Phi, psi and omega in degrees: 000142180238157168240021172285344191267081204276338175303349188229355184250349167313292203295331173286300185297338188289324186260030189299161192236137182260131184284123186273149180277135177309143170262142195281135182286152179278166182286145174271155216282129179303151197130162207297145205222146178232146154322309177302306180307331181272321167302324190284004184248025172280128160234138345302155186305153171288177166268321178202143192230119163245138171264095181210162175094176183257153187292180175203145189252119192265119172242180180289355164268014181270138184234152162279097185267123171241121163319120162284158177071017172248010168084023174261007181313308189298324176311310193299300170329297197299315173309308187282304169294351173263350188271324171294318189282326181265316175288326185085013185247100179288113180273163162255167205235123189231109174258126181083017186260172189243110196287152188222149177319150186078339158308143180245101178277124153267127186224171183250100170232173179094160173219019179263090179288039181236039180096330183285141182222181172233117177255103178227139188245120175219049204082312163245144174275124173234129174259134197225140176183165192288323202214184161306300166319323177293300202305318180299324182292331180277334159306316180307302174306301166344287181327295194293322176294298194293345173270002165278306193196124167306348178236124199237121170305153176308133181193161176222111182237132176252113195218154148207184192287145143299322187253137201255321195232110187242106174241144161266135166238136188224107171303081183282358193249354170254345189220117200273116113318102179307164176284323165323304171288354171272332178273326178294313181288326174320294200293320175320308192301320191278323203277341171268349149098046172263132182270345192220136166238131181256129186250114193259108189270327169251153188181165180304342180260327200214138179242103194252005181260153168244111210265139189277313177292347179202088178288343181275001167319309177264011172295334172248042191294139187275004167278353178093344182266143198287172152286161162307152175267174181300317172294325174297319183286302169318356205234332174285312186297327156297308175299297186323310208292328194286341198250019165081017177252108167281162189258137169243103175296131167226117184258088181289114171214144013262005168259172188063034193231053167318301180308307178314292185303330179237007167257351188210059186291339172278340190273279192275005190027229182069173174229170183060222184266000173259106176303156176276114197282344184268345183294124195288336204265323170268012172270332162312314198277337182274350177266328125333310166289316187286347165273331155324314183301306186286348181285326175283307166276098188267340189275340202254141181298352198231147153258154165230155181215033149078262157071019171267125169055055163245163170289350195275150176192169185104202179283320177299318186299300184296308170316317178292329189284320197289300206290316190295306181312337177271342174289303190308328186280331198268007167282332187092024193229157174259139188271121163237150167222129176314147143345071204205339169261139175282166187302332190289350181226048156287312193303330180276003182276133179287133177288002169272359165285123199282158172231124168262119174291150177178359187228293162098008175279323169288333187181108182297153161334280185304333178283315174306328194279304200270349168268008173091032187260155142285124193239155161240159180250117186238350202313131188296357174241098015239035191252357155297146169231107194259153186277159165323291198301338158284296175186014195048030176279141176203131191291170168279138193309312177306328160291316165303327187291337188279338197307150178225132189276351159306353201218100168245112200046038179106322179286112192242146177243151169296130163348116190195143168278012176294333195246109172277357173151214186220144180217140152295153192224096188258127189243111180059019175273171187239167182295328188270329182255342174295309184320311179296340193276327182294303182297338187280316188273308199303326175279344174293316178309310162311307179311321195259343168286320193270319171238074193298337188293305171292316184280057181254342176273085196294332178288327166291318164304321180264031120312297190294319175307326184300317195281328187282332185280324166317289172341290204285344163305336185253015177238353154238169193310122182282004192227140179238132203281109174295121183255174155291114172243118169250124163248127171260077211242209214266325170253116152075190177236140172252130161241157175215000000 
């Protein structure tokens, strides 16, 4: 996606609002508490909270007890690290042990792999779910409760998301985000139960994936920053998975591909920023890079390949999309593209391709749904966060709290499973100026995607958010690495 298309951005940026950083709230005072007082600090609001059972206190004697042989070691380690960060108390880890009062016990139960979980406090804190993603949602609730009070009253939380696809996208190809910055975004996503972090890794300015097959793609990044290393990205993918967050890589093709056109013209052909979609060699090379990315991002069920704002069109464009989609399907993944092809070729496009709607000028939200596509709502109103160099746009938090996944840029559809979910999109920001924006925008959107029935009182939400944000302050690295933000437009270069 580009924010250089000023003809469309003018409409959105005119009413732009400069977002204000959340003020970190003080830790709530310790003392007598009820289950409601502790559990009801949680953002997003859980589906059910029941006051029952014996309180549990997290102390230096507490352990993280988890079953061995089920692949939960990374998750248990992450939980121990996060509990220590929030409470200041180091816990020990015990594989296959018998939990005792004050311990945190991890169990696999249920057959529902939808992110649902149960959190039970009855002397022991028990986190139960069908898989690691559900367990990560349970630990997110626990961390917020521990921020309120290290002694948690007897409580049973039974919880599940209303929406399957809950995402944040960060633009690493136009504003530099260090690995440390991205880890902060993962912690942000985890705490508010956002299950996907979409990494826009390639664009005309910078190619942040280190292709082994085509190394020159990242040899001349406009920002002056090299691509991430394979080791860094593999470690980041593992870090995210341990916290219930899947990283979705994006290779933006056939448009936004100036690096391909200029660095390997004999392979990719094309003119301007669009590769030649008819060249067999270009198609093969794109699949090679896609494969390289999927070898690194092993936990994602999706692969995003852009397909927006290119000069490709008609049956050649449809054929390119289908060819790459077939390869991605063969790797066991589902393809996502930005809204970018027009409705007149929709019948030629594989309908297993998920469309991320953002603009409505290429192909309207309601038409995508009517034509049988699965759609992700990333409508710029209110889901875009725009860099200061472009105009500092972000919707106020109160507007975000009114969000419905069934409305994108003013176009509304009837509730349907065709709308898989929604994504906040941070464009052009870097790790220094972008983290305030995402920290402000993620909680209200997460709340509305997780439990829209309960999340209707903005004043109550902001009261709960103070506690959650205080926990987040302890989970995120305290200093952001300033990145160089460089955008090449029609005239000159803008740096910040």
